[in-house]
mmCIF file of N, CA and C in Angstrom:
data_model
loop_
_atom_site.group_PDB
_atom_site.id
_atom_site.type_symbol
_atom_site.label_atom_id
_atom_site.label_comp_id
_atom_site.label_asym_id
_atom_site.label_seq_id
_atom_site.Cartn_x
_atom_site.Cartn_y
_atom_site.Cartn_z
ATOM 1 N N MET A 24 -18.227 41.540 6.340
ATOM 2 C CA MET A 24 -17.464 40.630 5.502
ATOM 3 C C MET A 24 -16.431 39.867 6.340
ATOM 4 N N ARG A 25 -15.730 40.577 7.240
ATOM 5 C CA ARG A 25 -14.731 39.944 8.089
ATOM 6 C C ARG A 25 -15.391 38.884 8.976
ATOM 7 N N LEU A 26 -16.597 39.179 9.482
ATOM 8 C CA LEU A 26 -17.319 38.236 10.320
ATOM 9 C C LEU A 26 -17.691 36.981 9.521
ATOM 10 N N LEU A 27 -18.103 37.146 8.279
ATOM 11 C CA LEU A 27 -18.468 36.022 7.428
ATOM 12 C C LEU A 27 -17.268 35.118 7.167
ATOM 13 N N VAL A 28 -16.114 35.705 6.890
ATOM 14 C CA VAL A 28 -14.900 34.924 6.659
ATOM 15 C C VAL A 28 -14.516 34.159 7.920
ATOM 16 N N THR A 29 -14.609 34.813 9.070
ATOM 17 C CA THR A 29 -14.288 34.160 10.341
ATOM 18 C C THR A 29 -15.245 33.003 10.606
ATOM 19 N N LEU A 30 -16.543 33.213 10.361
ATOM 20 C CA LEU A 30 -17.526 32.149 10.580
ATOM 21 C C LEU A 30 -17.281 30.964 9.645
ATOM 22 N N CYS A 31 -16.925 31.244 8.405
ATOM 23 C CA CYS A 31 -16.619 30.163 7.453
ATOM 24 C C CYS A 31 -15.398 29.376 7.906
ATOM 25 N N ALA A 32 -14.370 30.066 8.368
ATOM 26 C CA ALA A 32 -13.157 29.395 8.839
ATOM 27 C C ALA A 32 -13.465 28.514 10.046
ATOM 28 N N VAL A 33 -14.263 29.022 10.984
ATOM 29 C CA VAL A 33 -14.649 28.247 12.160
ATOM 30 C C VAL A 33 -15.475 27.034 11.743
ATOM 31 N N ALA A 34 -16.402 27.207 10.813
ATOM 32 C CA ALA A 34 -17.243 26.102 10.357
ATOM 33 C C ALA A 34 -16.395 25.013 9.689
ATOM 34 N N LEU A 35 -15.419 25.394 8.870
ATOM 35 C CA LEU A 35 -14.547 24.415 8.231
ATOM 36 C C LEU A 35 -13.700 23.670 9.256
ATOM 37 N N THR A 36 -13.217 24.377 10.264
ATOM 38 C CA THR A 36 -12.427 23.746 11.310
ATOM 39 C C THR A 36 -13.262 22.736 12.083
ATOM 40 N N VAL A 37 -14.489 23.103 12.437
ATOM 41 C CA VAL A 37 -15.382 22.193 13.167
ATOM 42 C C VAL A 37 -15.723 20.990 12.297
ATOM 43 N N ALA A 38 -15.992 21.209 11.007
ATOM 44 C CA ALA A 38 -16.319 20.103 10.103
ATOM 45 C C ALA A 38 -15.144 19.142 9.979
ATOM 46 N N ALA A 39 -13.938 19.667 9.859
ATOM 47 C CA ALA A 39 -12.755 18.813 9.756
ATOM 48 C C ALA A 39 -12.551 18.025 11.040
ATOM 49 N N ALA A 40 -12.725 18.669 12.179
ATOM 50 C CA ALA A 40 -12.566 17.987 13.461
ATOM 51 C C ALA A 40 -13.627 16.905 13.625
ATOM 52 N N SER A 41 -14.859 17.193 13.175
ATOM 53 C CA SER A 41 -15.936 16.209 13.284
ATOM 54 C C SER A 41 -15.664 14.989 12.423
ATOM 55 N N SER A 42 -15.200 15.207 11.190
ATOM 56 C CA SER A 42 -14.929 14.062 10.322
ATOM 57 C C SER A 42 -13.767 13.242 10.857
ATOM 58 N N ALA A 43 -12.769 13.881 11.451
ATOM 59 C CA ALA A 43 -11.645 13.143 12.040
ATOM 60 C C ALA A 43 -12.121 12.336 13.241
ATOM 61 N N ALA A 44 -13.040 12.897 14.024
ATOM 62 C CA ALA A 44 -13.558 12.190 15.194
ATOM 63 C C ALA A 44 -14.420 11.010 14.774
ATOM 64 N N LEU A 45 -15.124 11.130 13.632
ATOM 65 C CA LEU A 45 -15.972 10.045 13.160
ATOM 66 C C LEU A 45 -15.173 8.896 12.577
ATOM 67 N N ASN A 46 -14.006 9.179 12.040
ATOM 68 C CA ASN A 46 -13.216 8.154 11.385
ATOM 69 C C ASN A 46 -11.752 8.200 11.845
ATOM 70 N N PRO A 47 -11.502 7.973 13.131
ATOM 71 C CA PRO A 47 -10.116 8.026 13.590
ATOM 72 C C PRO A 47 -9.333 6.808 13.112
ATOM 73 N N VAL A 48 -8.060 7.021 12.952
ATOM 74 C CA VAL A 48 -7.145 5.952 12.563
ATOM 75 C C VAL A 48 -6.294 5.614 13.771
ATOM 76 N N ARG A 49 -6.221 4.333 14.073
ATOM 77 C CA ARG A 49 -5.374 3.885 15.173
ATOM 78 C C ARG A 49 -4.279 3.009 14.592
ATOM 79 N N ALA A 50 -3.062 3.396 14.819
ATOM 80 C CA ALA A 50 -1.927 2.630 14.297
ATOM 81 C C ALA A 50 -0.964 2.325 15.432
ATOM 82 N N THR A 51 -0.456 1.114 15.437
ATOM 83 C CA THR A 51 0.521 0.704 16.438
ATOM 84 C C THR A 51 1.654 -0.053 15.754
ATOM 85 N N MET A 52 2.799 -0.040 16.407
ATOM 86 C CA MET A 52 3.939 -0.803 15.914
ATOM 87 C C MET A 52 4.539 -1.586 17.073
ATOM 88 N N ALA A 53 4.848 -2.843 16.813
ATOM 89 C CA ALA A 53 5.523 -3.685 17.794
ATOM 90 C C ALA A 53 6.769 -4.260 17.138
ATOM 91 N N THR A 54 7.832 -4.409 17.927
ATOM 92 C CA THR A 54 9.066 -5.015 17.430
ATOM 93 C C THR A 54 9.464 -6.154 18.353
ATOM 94 N N SER A 55 10.249 -7.073 17.841
ATOM 95 C CA SER A 55 10.631 -8.228 18.651
ATOM 96 C C SER A 55 11.618 -7.867 19.749
ATOM 97 N N SER A 56 12.330 -6.725 19.597
ATOM 98 C CA SER A 56 13.307 -6.327 20.606
ATOM 99 C C SER A 56 13.777 -4.902 20.336
ATOM 100 N N THR A 57 14.195 -4.215 21.384
ATOM 101 C CA THR A 57 14.834 -2.908 21.191
ATOM 102 C C THR A 57 16.345 -3.062 21.070
ATOM 103 N N LYS A 58 16.821 -4.322 21.283
ATOM 104 C CA LYS A 58 18.252 -4.604 21.178
ATOM 105 C C LYS A 58 18.480 -5.823 20.280
ATOM 106 N N PRO A 59 18.219 -5.654 18.979
ATOM 107 C CA PRO A 59 18.405 -6.788 18.068
ATOM 108 C C PRO A 59 19.880 -7.148 17.924
ATOM 109 N N LEU A 60 20.125 -8.379 17.524
ATOM 110 C CA LEU A 60 21.493 -8.849 17.291
ATOM 111 C C LEU A 60 21.841 -8.716 15.811
ATOM 112 N N VAL A 61 23.103 -8.406 15.527
ATOM 113 C CA VAL A 61 23.606 -8.303 14.159
ATOM 114 C C VAL A 61 23.335 -9.619 13.426
ATOM 115 N N ASP A 62 22.889 -9.519 12.183
ATOM 116 C CA ASP A 62 22.653 -10.658 11.292
ATOM 117 C C ASP A 62 21.681 -11.699 11.846
ATOM 118 N N THR A 63 20.796 -11.280 12.727
ATOM 119 C CA THR A 63 19.780 -12.165 13.289
ATOM 120 C C THR A 63 18.417 -11.591 12.915
ATOM 121 N N PRO A 64 17.469 -12.426 12.452
ATOM 122 C CA PRO A 64 16.154 -11.908 12.070
ATOM 123 C C PRO A 64 15.497 -11.108 13.203
ATOM 124 N N TRP A 65 14.982 -9.938 12.845
ATOM 125 C CA TRP A 65 14.310 -9.021 13.779
ATOM 126 C C TRP A 65 12.949 -8.694 13.192
ATOM 127 N N ARG A 66 11.897 -8.893 13.951
ATOM 128 C CA ARG A 66 10.527 -8.769 13.456
ATOM 129 C C ARG A 66 9.878 -7.457 13.895
ATOM 130 N N TYR A 67 9.113 -6.879 12.974
ATOM 131 C CA TYR A 67 8.279 -5.716 13.290
ATOM 132 C C TYR A 67 6.861 -5.991 12.774
ATOM 133 N N THR A 68 5.873 -5.399 13.435
ATOM 134 C CA THR A 68 4.484 -5.508 13.001
ATOM 135 C C THR A 68 3.830 -4.149 13.141
ATOM 136 N N VAL A 69 3.164 -3.706 12.086
ATOM 137 C CA VAL A 69 2.393 -2.465 12.100
ATOM 138 C C VAL A 69 0.931 -2.839 11.900
ATOM 139 N N VAL A 70 0.061 -2.312 12.773
ATOM 140 C CA VAL A 70 -1.374 -2.587 12.709
ATOM 141 C C VAL A 70 -2.100 -1.258 12.558
ATOM 142 N N VAL A 71 -3.055 -1.203 11.612
ATOM 143 C CA VAL A 71 -3.847 0.002 11.365
ATOM 144 C C VAL A 71 -5.320 -0.376 11.389
ATOM 145 N N LYS A 72 -6.080 0.282 12.286
ATOM 146 C CA LYS A 72 -7.513 -0.002 12.449
ATOM 147 C C LYS A 72 -8.302 1.294 12.562
ATOM 148 N N ASN A 73 -9.623 1.169 12.388
ATOM 149 C CA ASN A 73 -10.494 2.303 12.657
ATOM 150 C C ASN A 73 -10.975 2.223 14.101
ATOM 151 N N ARG A 74 -11.866 3.141 14.489
ATOM 152 C CA ARG A 74 -12.329 3.175 15.879
ATOM 153 C C ARG A 74 -13.025 1.883 16.285
ATOM 154 N N ALA A 75 -13.717 1.245 15.337
ATOM 155 C CA ALA A 75 -14.438 0.007 15.628
ATOM 156 C C ALA A 75 -13.518 -1.215 15.658
ATOM 157 N N GLY A 76 -12.238 -1.021 15.373
ATOM 158 C CA GLY A 76 -11.297 -2.128 15.392
ATOM 159 C C GLY A 76 -11.192 -2.872 14.079
ATOM 160 N N ARG A 77 -11.796 -2.340 13.032
ATOM 161 C CA ARG A 77 -11.721 -2.982 11.712
ATOM 162 C C ARG A 77 -10.441 -2.567 11.002
ATOM 163 N N PRO A 78 -9.842 -3.498 10.267
ATOM 164 C CA PRO A 78 -8.606 -3.174 9.547
ATOM 165 C C PRO A 78 -8.840 -2.127 8.469
ATOM 166 N N LEU A 79 -7.872 -1.243 8.309
ATOM 167 C CA LEU A 79 -7.946 -0.192 7.293
ATOM 168 C C LEU A 79 -6.874 -0.397 6.232
ATOM 169 N N ALA A 80 -7.198 -0.016 5.011
ATOM 170 C CA ALA A 80 -6.195 0.009 3.953
ATOM 171 C C ALA A 80 -5.225 1.136 4.272
ATOM 172 N N ALA A 81 -3.944 0.862 4.122
ATOM 173 C CA ALA A 81 -2.921 1.853 4.452
ATOM 174 C C ALA A 81 -1.695 1.628 3.584
ATOM 175 N N LYS A 82 -0.793 2.584 3.661
ATOM 176 C CA LYS A 82 0.523 2.431 3.052
ATOM 177 C C LYS A 82 1.525 3.000 4.043
ATOM 178 N N MET A 83 2.766 2.515 3.949
ATOM 179 C CA MET A 83 3.785 3.006 4.873
ATOM 180 C C MET A 83 5.146 3.012 4.210
ATOM 181 N N ARG A 84 5.994 3.876 4.753
ATOM 182 C CA ARG A 84 7.415 3.905 4.419
ATOM 183 C C ARG A 84 8.167 3.499 5.676
ATOM 184 N N LEU A 85 9.173 2.665 5.514
ATOM 185 C CA LEU A 85 10.013 2.277 6.641
ATOM 186 C C LEU A 85 11.337 2.999 6.523
ATOM 187 N N GLN A 86 11.765 3.588 7.632
ATOM 188 C CA GLN A 86 13.012 4.343 7.632
ATOM 189 C C GLN A 86 13.793 4.061 8.910
ATOM 190 N N ILE A 87 15.107 4.261 8.826
ATOM 191 C CA ILE A 87 15.987 4.178 9.986
ATOM 192 C C ILE A 87 16.569 5.567 10.185
ATOM 193 N N LEU A 88 16.453 6.068 11.412
ATOM 194 C CA LEU A 88 16.933 7.401 11.738
ATOM 195 C C LEU A 88 18.137 7.329 12.660
ATOM 196 N N LEU A 89 19.084 8.230 12.423
ATOM 197 C CA LEU A 89 20.193 8.479 13.343
ATOM 198 C C LEU A 89 19.934 9.883 13.855
ATOM 199 N N GLY A 90 19.457 9.983 15.083
ATOM 200 C CA GLY A 90 18.957 11.271 15.576
ATOM 201 C C GLY A 90 17.684 11.592 14.823
ATOM 202 N N THR A 91 17.690 12.674 14.067
ATOM 203 C CA THR A 91 16.521 13.034 13.259
ATOM 204 C C THR A 91 16.799 12.880 11.761
ATOM 205 N N THR A 92 17.961 12.325 11.417
ATOM 206 C CA THR A 92 18.370 12.183 10.019
ATOM 207 C C THR A 92 18.080 10.779 9.505
ATOM 208 N N VAL A 93 17.432 10.690 8.351
ATOM 209 C CA VAL A 93 17.175 9.391 7.720
ATOM 210 C C VAL A 93 18.493 8.861 7.161
ATOM 211 N N VAL A 94 18.871 7.641 7.585
ATOM 212 C CA VAL A 94 20.111 7.024 7.105
ATOM 213 C C VAL A 94 19.854 5.707 6.383
ATOM 214 N N GLY A 95 18.629 5.187 6.482
ATOM 215 C CA GLY A 95 18.270 3.949 5.814
ATOM 216 C C GLY A 95 16.787 3.930 5.518
ATOM 217 N N CYS A 96 16.395 3.185 4.483
ATOM 218 C CA CYS A 96 14.977 3.085 4.141
ATOM 219 C C CYS A 96 14.714 1.802 3.364
ATOM 220 N N TRP A 97 13.437 1.437 3.316
ATOM 221 C CA TRP A 97 13.003 0.261 2.582
ATOM 222 C C TRP A 97 12.861 0.648 1.114
ATOM 223 N N LYS A 98 13.600 -0.057 0.260
ATOM 224 C CA LYS A 98 13.502 0.164 -1.187
ATOM 225 C C LYS A 98 13.298 -1.180 -1.856
ATOM 226 N N GLY A 99 12.114 -1.381 -2.370
ATOM 227 C CA GLY A 99 11.809 -2.619 -3.090
ATOM 228 C C GLY A 99 11.695 -3.828 -2.202
ATOM 229 N N THR A 100 12.813 -4.462 -1.895
ATOM 230 C CA THR A 100 12.773 -5.709 -1.128
ATOM 231 C C THR A 100 13.697 -5.721 0.085
ATOM 232 N N ALA A 101 14.389 -4.603 0.348
ATOM 233 C CA ALA A 101 15.349 -4.604 1.457
ATOM 234 C C ALA A 101 15.606 -3.193 1.959
ATOM 235 N N MET A 102 16.165 -3.111 3.162
ATOM 236 C CA MET A 102 16.601 -1.835 3.706
ATOM 237 C C MET A 102 17.926 -1.488 3.036
ATOM 238 N N THR A 103 18.055 -0.225 2.626
ATOM 239 C CA THR A 103 19.288 0.240 1.995
ATOM 240 C C THR A 103 19.654 1.602 2.567
ATOM 241 N N ALA A 104 20.883 2.001 2.358
ATOM 242 C CA ALA A 104 21.305 3.333 2.784
ATOM 243 C C ALA A 104 20.585 4.367 1.916
ATOM 244 N N CYS A 105 20.074 5.399 2.531
ATOM 245 C CA CYS A 105 19.401 6.468 1.795
ATOM 246 C C CYS A 105 19.300 7.689 2.703
ATOM 247 N N SER A 106 18.804 8.778 2.169
ATOM 248 C CA SER A 106 18.638 9.987 2.966
ATOM 249 C C SER A 106 17.438 10.759 2.456
ATOM 250 N N GLY A 107 16.949 11.659 3.279
ATOM 251 C CA GLY A 107 15.810 12.488 2.911
ATOM 252 C C GLY A 107 14.534 12.015 3.577
ATOM 253 N N ALA A 108 13.717 12.967 3.999
ATOM 254 C CA ALA A 108 12.482 12.657 4.715
ATOM 255 C C ALA A 108 11.509 11.818 3.899
ATOM 256 N N ASN A 109 11.549 11.940 2.571
ATOM 257 C CA ASN A 109 10.629 11.191 1.713
ATOM 258 C C ASN A 109 11.268 9.947 1.100
ATOM 259 N N ALA A 110 12.373 9.505 1.649
ATOM 260 C CA ALA A 110 13.090 8.356 1.107
ATOM 261 C C ALA A 110 12.338 7.064 1.398
ATOM 262 N N GLY A 111 12.414 6.159 0.460
ATOM 263 C CA GLY A 111 11.832 4.838 0.653
ATOM 264 C C GLY A 111 10.649 4.572 -0.252
ATOM 265 N N THR A 112 10.357 3.295 -0.417
ATOM 266 C CA THR A 112 9.256 2.825 -1.239
ATOM 267 C C THR A 112 8.013 2.664 -0.370
ATOM 268 N N TRP A 113 6.857 3.056 -0.895
ATOM 269 C CA TRP A 113 5.596 2.848 -0.175
ATOM 270 C C TRP A 113 5.257 1.371 -0.184
ATOM 271 N N ILE A 114 4.815 0.870 0.949
ATOM 272 C CA ILE A 114 4.378 -0.517 1.099
ATOM 273 C C ILE A 114 2.882 -0.472 1.399
ATOM 274 N N SER A 115 2.069 -1.045 0.531
ATOM 275 C CA SER A 115 0.619 -1.059 0.738
ATOM 276 C C SER A 115 0.216 -2.319 1.498
ATOM 277 N N PHE A 116 -0.780 -2.188 2.379
ATOM 278 C CA PHE A 116 -1.287 -3.327 3.135
ATOM 279 C C PHE A 116 -2.666 -2.990 3.683
ATOM 280 N N LYS A 117 -3.336 -3.986 4.221
ATOM 281 C CA LYS A 117 -4.625 -3.758 4.863
ATOM 282 C C LYS A 117 -4.600 -4.355 6.258
ATOM 283 N N GLY A 118 -4.704 -3.495 7.243
ATOM 284 C CA GLY A 118 -4.820 -3.938 8.625
ATOM 285 C C GLY A 118 -3.525 -4.259 9.339
ATOM 286 N N ARG A 119 -2.743 -5.164 8.788
ATOM 287 C CA ARG A 119 -1.528 -5.629 9.485
ATOM 288 C C ARG A 119 -0.431 -5.941 8.486
ATOM 289 N N ARG A 120 0.763 -5.531 8.846
ATOM 290 C CA ARG A 120 1.943 -5.854 8.027
ATOM 291 C C ARG A 120 3.056 -6.284 8.969
ATOM 292 N N THR A 121 3.556 -7.478 8.757
ATOM 293 C CA THR A 121 4.673 -7.992 9.543
ATOM 294 C C THR A 121 5.846 -8.215 8.600
ATOM 295 N N GLY A 122 7.007 -7.859 9.056
ATOM 296 C CA GLY A 122 8.199 -8.050 8.247
ATOM 297 C C GLY A 122 9.377 -8.435 9.115
ATOM 298 N N VAL A 123 10.426 -8.873 8.461
ATOM 299 C CA VAL A 123 11.644 -9.278 9.157
ATOM 300 C C VAL A 123 12.819 -8.559 8.518
ATOM 301 N N LEU A 124 13.673 -7.986 9.367
ATOM 302 C CA LEU A 124 14.895 -7.323 8.924
ATOM 303 C C LEU A 124 16.088 -7.987 9.598
ATOM 304 N N THR A 125 17.247 -7.837 8.998
ATOM 305 C CA THR A 125 18.492 -8.202 9.676
ATOM 306 C C THR A 125 19.360 -6.956 9.701
ATOM 307 N N TRP A 126 19.892 -6.669 10.858
ATOM 308 C CA TRP A 126 20.704 -5.469 11.044
ATOM 309 C C TRP A 126 22.158 -5.773 10.724
ATOM 310 N N PRO A 127 22.839 -4.908 9.969
ATOM 311 C CA PRO A 127 24.244 -5.138 9.612
ATOM 312 C C PRO A 127 25.186 -4.802 10.769
ATOM 313 N N ALA A 128 26.394 -5.346 10.713
ATOM 314 C CA ALA A 128 27.403 -5.128 11.759
ATOM 315 C C ALA A 128 27.742 -3.645 11.918
ATOM 316 N N GLN A 129 27.685 -2.866 10.840
ATOM 317 C CA GLN A 129 28.023 -1.440 10.928
ATOM 318 C C GLN A 129 27.059 -0.650 11.821
ATOM 319 N N SER A 130 25.893 -1.221 12.131
ATOM 320 C CA SER A 130 24.936 -0.518 12.997
ATOM 321 C C SER A 130 25.095 -0.889 14.472
ATOM 322 N N ALA A 131 25.992 -1.808 14.782
ATOM 323 C CA ALA A 131 26.176 -2.270 16.162
ATOM 324 C C ALA A 131 26.626 -1.133 17.072
ATOM 325 N N GLY A 132 25.980 -1.043 18.223
ATOM 326 C CA GLY A 132 26.349 -0.063 19.239
ATOM 327 C C GLY A 132 25.821 1.338 19.001
ATOM 328 N N VAL A 133 25.165 1.574 17.894
ATOM 329 C CA VAL A 133 24.651 2.906 17.573
ATOM 330 C C VAL A 133 23.177 2.976 17.967
ATOM 331 N N THR A 134 22.782 4.066 18.620
ATOM 332 C CA THR A 134 21.381 4.255 18.963
ATOM 333 C C THR A 134 20.647 4.790 17.739
ATOM 334 N N LEU A 135 19.706 3.988 17.236
ATOM 335 C CA LEU A 135 18.942 4.317 16.040
ATOM 336 C C LEU A 135 17.456 4.351 16.374
ATOM 337 N N THR A 136 16.658 4.821 15.430
ATOM 338 C CA THR A 136 15.199 4.787 15.564
ATOM 339 C C THR A 136 14.635 4.136 14.311
ATOM 340 N N PHE A 137 13.812 3.117 14.502
ATOM 341 C CA PHE A 137 13.105 2.483 13.395
ATOM 342 C C PHE A 137 11.771 3.213 13.279
ATOM 343 N N GLN A 138 11.480 3.742 12.093
ATOM 344 C CA GLN A 138 10.295 4.577 11.907
ATOM 345 C C GLN A 138 9.424 4.035 10.778
ATOM 346 N N ALA A 139 8.123 4.018 11.023
ATOM 347 C CA ALA A 139 7.136 3.707 9.986
ATOM 348 C C ALA A 139 6.268 4.944 9.823
ATOM 349 N N ILE A 140 6.232 5.493 8.616
ATOM 350 C CA ILE A 140 5.329 6.600 8.309
ATOM 351 C C ILE A 140 4.112 5.961 7.662
ATOM 352 N N VAL A 141 2.988 5.985 8.379
ATOM 353 C CA VAL A 141 1.772 5.298 7.947
ATOM 354 C C VAL A 141 0.757 6.318 7.452
ATOM 355 N N VAL A 142 0.168 6.044 6.277
ATOM 356 C CA VAL A 142 -0.891 6.886 5.724
ATOM 357 C C VAL A 142 -2.115 6.005 5.520
ATOM 358 N N ALA A 143 -3.224 6.419 6.145
ATOM 359 C CA ALA A 143 -4.505 5.723 5.984
ATOM 360 C C ALA A 143 -5.566 6.793 5.772
ATOM 361 N N GLY A 144 -6.216 6.763 4.627
ATOM 362 C CA GLY A 144 -7.171 7.817 4.301
ATOM 363 C C GLY A 144 -6.435 9.140 4.200
ATOM 364 N N THR A 145 -6.889 10.118 4.965
ATOM 365 C CA THR A 145 -6.248 11.432 4.955
ATOM 366 C C THR A 145 -5.303 11.619 6.131
ATOM 367 N N ARG A 146 -5.158 10.588 6.958
ATOM 368 C CA ARG A 146 -4.300 10.688 8.147
ATOM 369 C C ARG A 146 -2.909 10.161 7.877
ATOM 370 N N SER A 147 -1.926 10.835 8.456
ATOM 371 C CA SER A 147 -0.537 10.403 8.370
ATOM 372 C C SER A 147 0.008 10.324 9.792
ATOM 373 N N LEU A 148 0.596 9.192 10.126
ATOM 374 C CA LEU A 148 1.112 8.968 11.481
ATOM 375 C C LEU A 148 2.551 8.486 11.416
ATOM 376 N N ARG A 149 3.360 8.892 12.385
ATOM 377 C CA ARG A 149 4.739 8.413 12.505
ATOM 378 C C ARG A 149 4.820 7.507 13.723
ATOM 379 N N LEU A 150 5.215 6.277 13.482
ATOM 380 C CA LEU A 150 5.410 5.317 14.564
ATOM 381 C C LEU A 150 6.905 5.088 14.695
ATOM 382 N N ARG A 151 7.405 5.149 15.919
ATOM 383 C CA ARG A 151 8.851 5.026 16.130
ATOM 384 C C ARG A 151 9.180 4.041 17.235
ATOM 385 N N ALA A 152 10.299 3.338 17.029
ATOM 386 C CA ALA A 152 10.791 2.395 18.041
ATOM 387 C C ALA A 152 12.297 2.581 18.161
ATOM 388 N N PRO A 153 12.812 2.748 19.381
ATOM 389 C CA PRO A 153 14.259 2.866 19.564
ATOM 390 C C PRO A 153 14.933 1.514 19.344
ATOM 391 N N VAL A 154 16.128 1.555 18.776
ATOM 392 C CA VAL A 154 16.870 0.326 18.480
ATOM 393 C C VAL A 154 18.350 0.575 18.756
ATOM 394 N N THR A 155 18.963 -0.335 19.486
ATOM 395 C CA THR A 155 20.407 -0.345 19.657
ATOM 396 C C THR A 155 20.888 -1.741 19.311
ATOM 397 N N VAL A 156 21.507 -1.865 18.165
ATOM 398 C CA VAL A 156 21.932 -3.170 17.647
ATOM 399 C C VAL A 156 23.129 -3.680 18.461
ATOM 400 N N GLN A 157 23.091 -4.969 18.773
ATOM 401 C CA GLN A 157 24.130 -5.595 19.596
ATOM 402 C C GLN A 157 24.906 -6.624 18.784
ATOM 403 N N LEU A 158 26.164 -6.806 19.112
ATOM 404 C CA LEU A 158 26.948 -7.903 18.520
ATOM 405 C C LEU A 158 26.575 -9.202 19.229
ATOM 406 N N PRO A 159 26.542 -10.305 18.480
ATOM 407 C CA PRO A 159 26.167 -11.594 19.128
ATOM 408 C C PRO A 159 27.226 -12.076 20.094
#
C-alpha cells in the first residue's frame, strides 16, 4: 500500500511537471527608468507569452513595496496607499499591458520596488523593478 501511494505521488508530480513544460508562461516587465522624476509620467510594460511567443490572457496586480511591505497598489484607476499581500485590483489583459504612473513627492529619495503579480492559466509570477524616485 505504501508503495502504491508513493508511485501515485511520483506520477502526479511527473504529470504536473510535464504539463508545465508543455505550456510555460513567459512574463517580462520593462520600465522607462529606475530613477523616475516626481510628477513626471513613468511608463511600465508587462508582456505575457507562451513558449511559442503567442500572447496569453492574464491578469495582474500592481503594487509598490518598501522592503517587503506593500505600501501602495493599483485600485480602479490609480495607485493608492494600501497594505497587505493581496492588496490591489486585478487588471485583465492579453499579451501586453502598458501603463503610465506619476510618482508623488513623498516617495522621493526612498528605495522602492514596483511589483506586478501576474497570473496566466495556473501560473503565478512576480515581476519586480527597483525604483528610486528623484526630485526634478
